[in-house]
Amino acid sequence: EVQLVESGGGLVQWGGSLRLSCAASGFTFSNHAMNWVRQAPGKGLEWLAYINAAGTAISYADFVRGRFTMSRENAKNSLFLQMNSLRDEDTALYYCARDQDWASDFWGQGTMVTVSS
Amino acid sequence: QSALTQAASVSGSPGQSITISCTGTSSDVGAYDHVSWYQQDPGKAPKLVIYEVTQRPSGVSHRFSGTKSGNTASLTISGLQAEDEADYYCCSYARSGIWVFGGGTKLTVL
């Protein structure tokens, strides 16, 4: 069974940093690209970042480029999102999602990040 | 990259068909056939219901179908059921590994 479990969320002060993790199981992690997507309370989905299967190509949404860094460790079936210079508007539920056929076919349950000013 | 445009809400009665539209530009929806649709129940993670404009993942009801014309993609749900009530989001590949979501449409089954 495909499982994605996010962790690392929490309460952080404005300007602070957090590192999110996503543990993958039930599939060959190294064969799949991955995405991070977030959802602010009561709002819609926002795509944040994409990483290819090998970790050699990474892309970011304009509003996080330069502040967020996505990475992966295939040997440990793990995906990461390093978030720096956090702002109020970064408060959201952060999902990792598996990429298959140019879509996100499996999603974790998300980890909540709250930025306090 | 601007969000794709979706109506905020749509409604229909059981048994009816409804269509949710997703309008982008010639740089995203109009440029690529990498359009997907997600269903999200309250408090739950999104679920993929359509990928590559028209493809339905295994296990998704055949009542869900997708199309695209120009810069607009559409999701149609036929034979509406109470369990279809949810938020629906479109997503399109834009360029160079960039993706963009629509603002979401709340479907109410009357």
Tab-separated table of C-alpha atoms in Angstrom:
chain	number	residue	atom	x	y	z
A	1	GLU	CA	0.000	0.000	0.000
A	2	VAL	CA	1.367	3.404	-0.980
A	3	GLN	CA	1.905	5.611	2.064
A	4	LEU	CA	3.242	9.128	2.415
A	5	VAL	CA	3.658	10.513	5.919
A	6	GLU	CA	4.626	14.122	6.435
A	7	SER	CA	6.229	15.421	9.627
A	8	GLY	CA	8.103	18.428	10.936
A	9	GLY	CA	5.328	20.971	11.030
A	10	GLY	CA	4.612	23.160	14.017
A	11	LEU	CA	4.522	26.690	15.359
A	12	VAL	CA	7.344	28.946	14.225
A	13	GLN	CA	7.992	32.640	14.591
A	14	TRP	CA	7.903	35.055	11.671
A	15	GLY	CA	11.255	34.911	9.900
A	16	GLY	CA	12.053	31.498	11.306
A	17	SER	CA	12.800	28.163	9.653
A	18	LEU	CA	11.345	24.667	9.550
A	19	ARG	CA	12.317	21.464	7.791
A	20	LEU	CA	9.477	19.222	6.654
A	21	SER	CA	9.953	15.545	5.925
A	22	CYS	CA	7.893	13.045	3.971
A	23	ALA	CA	8.440	9.329	4.536
A	24	ALA	CA	7.423	7.145	1.604
A	25	SER	CA	6.588	3.460	1.623
A	26	GLY	CA	4.743	0.874	-0.433
A	27	PHE	CA	6.339	1.810	-3.751
A	28	THR	CA	9.751	2.283	-5.343
A	29	PHE	CA	10.428	5.824	-4.208
A	30	SER	CA	13.446	6.303	-6.485
A	31	ASN	CA	11.270	5.773	-9.563
A	32	HIS	CA	8.950	8.696	-8.915
A	33	ALA	CA	9.108	12.466	-9.057
A	34	MET	CA	7.492	14.195	-6.092
A	35	ASN	CA	5.664	17.411	-5.320
A	36	TRP	CA	4.991	19.620	-2.312
A	37	VAL	CA	1.583	21.312	-2.235
A	38	ARG	CA	0.100	23.458	0.515
A	39	GLN	CA	-3.345	24.608	1.589
A	40	ALA	CA	-3.916	27.616	3.813
A	41	PRO	CA	-6.860	27.315	6.237
A	42	GLY	CA	-10.099	27.613	4.277
A	43	LYS	CA	-8.238	28.232	1.014
A	44	GLY	CA	-7.340	26.308	-2.135
A	45	LEU	CA	-4.392	24.168	-3.123
A	46	GLU	CA	-1.081	25.792	-4.021
A	47	TRP	CA	1.710	23.943	-5.813
A	48	LEU	CA	5.082	24.707	-4.227
A	49	ALA	CA	7.838	22.560	-5.662
A	50	TYR	CA	8.713	19.550	-7.804
A	51	ILE	CA	11.706	17.226	-7.791
A	52	ASN	CA	12.449	14.549	-10.376
A	53	ALA	CA	13.102	10.940	-9.455
A	54	ALA	CA	16.883	11.303	-9.336
A	55	GLY	CA	16.809	14.605	-7.486
A	56	THR	CA	18.690	16.323	-10.285
A	57	ALA	CA	15.925	18.666	-11.412
A	58	ILE	CA	13.975	20.849	-9.002
A	59	SER	CA	11.488	23.616	-9.711
A	60	TYR	CA	9.686	26.080	-7.436
A	61	ALA	CA	6.696	28.363	-7.466
A	62	ASP	CA	7.765	31.977	-7.780
A	63	PHE	CA	6.503	32.892	-4.317
A	64	VAL	CA	8.779	30.393	-2.530
A	65	ARG	CA	11.820	30.383	-4.800
A	66	GLY	CA	14.848	31.502	-2.816
A	67	ARG	CA	13.198	30.758	0.544
A	68	PHE	CA	12.267	27.067	0.228
A	69	THR	CA	14.559	24.207	-0.780
A	70	MET	CA	13.273	20.809	-1.817
A	71	SER	CA	15.470	17.713	-1.670
A	72	ARG	CA	15.243	13.938	-1.429
A	73	GLU	CA	17.237	10.995	-0.133
A	74	ASN	CA	16.270	7.974	-2.194
A	75	ALA	CA	18.256	5.550	-0.043
A	76	LYS	CA	16.006	6.490	2.879
A	77	ASN	CA	12.760	6.889	0.899
A	78	SER	CA	12.532	10.430	2.153
A	79	LEU	CA	11.560	13.818	0.796
A	80	PHE	CA	12.322	17.151	2.424
A	81	LEU	CA	11.298	20.790	2.294
A	82	GLN	CA	13.553	23.303	4.023
A	83	MET	CA	11.599	26.492	4.636
A	84	ASN	CA	13.387	29.706	5.601
A	85	SER	CA	12.295	33.292	6.160
A	86	LEU	CA	8.780	32.147	6.975
A	87	ARG	CA	5.947	34.651	6.689
A	88	ASP	CA	2.367	34.798	7.943
A	89	GLU	CA	1.122	33.723	4.522
A	90	ASP	CA	3.104	30.478	4.764
A	91	THR	CA	0.677	29.240	7.431
A	92	ALA	CA	-0.872	26.177	5.826
A	93	LEU	CA	-1.207	22.409	5.725
A	94	TYR	CA	1.725	21.067	3.717
A	95	TYR	CA	1.251	17.934	1.622
A	96	CYS	CA	3.771	15.774	-0.183
A	97	ALA	CA	2.429	13.972	-3.244
A	98	ARG	CA	3.745	11.301	-5.610
A	99	ASP	CA	3.980	12.203	-9.275
A	100	GLN	CA	2.729	9.736	-11.849
A	101	ASP	CA	1.822	10.524	-15.461
A	102	TRP	CA	2.086	14.277	-14.866
A	103	ALA	CA	-0.294	14.211	-11.910
A	104	SER	CA	-0.163	13.721	-8.159
A	105	ASP	CA	-1.687	10.288	-7.715
A	106	PHE	CA	-1.071	9.749	-3.996
A	107	TRP	CA	-1.025	12.317	-1.218
A	108	GLY	CA	-0.025	12.264	2.413
A	109	GLN	CA	-2.310	13.594	5.128
A	110	GLY	CA	-0.261	16.751	5.517
A	111	THR	CA	1.642	18.504	8.278
A	112	MET	CA	0.493	21.864	9.633
A	113	VAL	CA	2.785	24.868	9.708
A	114	THR	CA	1.731	27.923	11.683
A	115	VAL	CA	3.760	31.118	11.460
A	116	SER	CA	3.301	33.431	14.392
A	117	SER	CA	4.058	37.117	14.181
B	1	GLN	CA	2.178	32.254	-12.636
B	2	SER	CA	-1.495	33.060	-12.007
B	3	ALA	CA	-3.951	30.512	-10.688
B	4	LEU	CA	-6.313	28.873	-13.134
B	5	THR	CA	-9.879	30.205	-13.039
B	6	GLN	CA	-12.702	28.081	-11.660
B	7	ALA	CA	-16.206	29.010	-10.592
B	8	ALA	CA	-16.443	29.214	-6.811
B	9	SER	CA	-19.443	26.937	-6.643
B	10	VAL	CA	-21.713	24.702	-8.682
B	11	SER	CA	-24.727	22.644	-7.703
B	12	GLY	CA	-26.892	19.915	-9.098
B	13	SER	CA	-29.560	17.423	-8.133
B	14	PRO	CA	-28.982	13.697	-7.806
B	15	GLY	CA	-28.914	12.013	-11.193
B	16	GLN	CA	-28.086	15.204	-13.075
B	17	SER	CA	-24.807	16.031	-14.807
B	18	ILE	CA	-22.639	18.979	-13.925
B	19	THR	CA	-19.562	20.459	-15.548
B	20	ILE	CA	-16.789	22.368	-13.827
B	21	SER	CA	-14.630	24.559	-16.050
B	22	CYS	CA	-11.017	25.518	-15.570
B	23	THR	CA	-9.686	28.391	-17.636
B	24	GLY	CA	-6.013	29.066	-18.084
B	25	THR	CA	-3.877	30.563	-20.803
B	26	SER	CA	-1.952	29.531	-23.875
B	27	SER	CA	1.040	29.040	-21.563
B	28	ASP	CA	-0.531	26.360	-19.383
B	29	VAL	CA	-3.860	24.651	-20.152
B	30	GLY	CA	-3.679	25.609	-23.819
B	31	ALA	CA	-0.081	24.517	-24.217
B	32	TYR	CA	-0.033	21.083	-22.598
B	33	ASP	CA	-2.288	18.066	-22.163
B	34	HIS	CA	-1.047	17.697	-18.579
B	35	VAL	CA	-4.285	18.725	-16.888
B	36	SER	CA	-5.479	16.883	-13.806
B	37	TRP	CA	-8.467	17.141	-11.493
B	38	TYR	CA	-8.655	16.489	-7.754
B	39	GLN	CA	-11.570	15.858	-5.436
B	40	GLN	CA	-11.212	16.947	-1.821
B	41	ASP	CA	-13.603	16.090	0.961
B	42	PRO	CA	-13.558	18.337	4.058
B	43	GLY	CA	-10.572	17.603	6.264
B	44	LYS	CA	-9.158	15.054	3.821
B	45	ALA	CA	-6.244	14.972	1.411
B	46	PRO	CA	-7.027	15.550	-2.270
B	47	LYS	CA	-7.790	12.556	-4.451
B	48	LEU	CA	-6.877	12.349	-8.137
B	49	VAL	CA	-9.932	11.784	-10.341
B	50	ILE	CA	-8.665	12.742	-13.837
B	51	TYR	CA	-5.155	13.019	-15.295
B	52	GLU	CA	-3.789	13.880	-18.731
B	53	VAL	CA	-7.038	15.741	-19.515
B	54	THR	CA	-9.187	12.645	-20.055
B	55	GLN	CA	-7.654	9.690	-18.208
B	56	ARG	CA	-9.358	8.158	-15.199
B	57	PRO	CA	-7.241	6.436	-12.518
B	58	SER	CA	-8.084	2.916	-11.537
B	59	GLY	CA	-10.925	2.899	-9.038
B	60	VAL	CA	-12.421	6.233	-10.055
B	61	SER	CA	-16.035	6.051	-11.169
B	62	HIS	CA	-16.695	6.203	-14.915
B	63	ARG	CA	-19.144	8.988	-14.077
B	64	PHE	CA	-16.130	11.313	-13.996
B	65	SER	CA	-14.829	12.526	-17.355
B	66	GLY	CA	-12.528	15.275	-18.576
B	67	THR	CA	-12.125	17.304	-21.744
B	68	LYS	CA	-10.162	20.273	-22.991
B	69	SER	CA	-10.749	22.908	-25.643
B	70	GLY	CA	-8.247	25.662	-26.187
B	71	ASN	CA	-7.338	27.240	-22.875
B	72	THR	CA	-10.243	25.677	-20.967
B	73	ALA	CA	-10.403	22.239	-19.392
B	74	SER	CA	-13.603	20.755	-18.025
B	75	LEU	CA	-14.603	18.062	-15.560
B	76	THR	CA	-18.028	16.490	-15.997
B	77	ILE	CA	-19.715	14.376	-13.366
B	78	SER	CA	-22.709	12.475	-14.661
B	79	GLY	CA	-25.403	10.750	-12.613
B	80	LEU	CA	-24.638	13.026	-9.668
B	81	GLN	CA	-24.614	11.302	-6.273
B	82	ALA	CA	-24.591	12.688	-2.758
B	83	GLU	CA	-21.061	11.325	-2.249
B	84	ASP	CA	-19.794	13.573	-5.059
B	85	GLU	CA	-20.288	16.642	-2.891
B	86	ALA	CA	-16.766	17.989	-2.382
B	87	ASP	CA	-14.295	20.625	-3.525
B	88	TYR	CA	-12.757	20.097	-6.954
B	89	TYR	CA	-9.462	21.519	-8.164
B	90	CYS	CA	-7.902	21.548	-11.599
B	91	CYS	CA	-4.144	21.615	-12.114
B	92	SER	CA	-2.047	22.220	-15.195
B	93	TYR	CA	1.595	21.968	-16.112
B	94	ALA	CA	2.779	25.435	-17.087
B	95	ARG	CA	6.449	25.365	-18.111
B	96	SER	CA	9.865	24.151	-17.011
B	97	GLY	CA	8.608	22.031	-14.151
B	98	ILE	CA	6.099	24.636	-12.970
B	99	TRP	CA	2.539	23.658	-12.059
B	100	VAL	CA	-0.514	25.756	-11.267
B	101	PHE	CA	-3.797	24.942	-9.540
B	102	GLY	CA	-7.223	26.419	-10.013
B	103	GLY	CA	-8.913	28.206	-7.150
B	104	GLY	CA	-11.297	25.329	-6.539
B	105	THR	CA	-15.024	24.737	-7.038
B	106	LYS	CA	-17.380	23.666	-4.292
B	107	LEU	CA	-19.904	21.136	-5.587
B	108	THR	CA	-23.194	20.959	-3.726
B	109	VAL	CA	-25.577	18.089	-4.378
B	110	LEU	CA	-29.062	19.426	-3.713
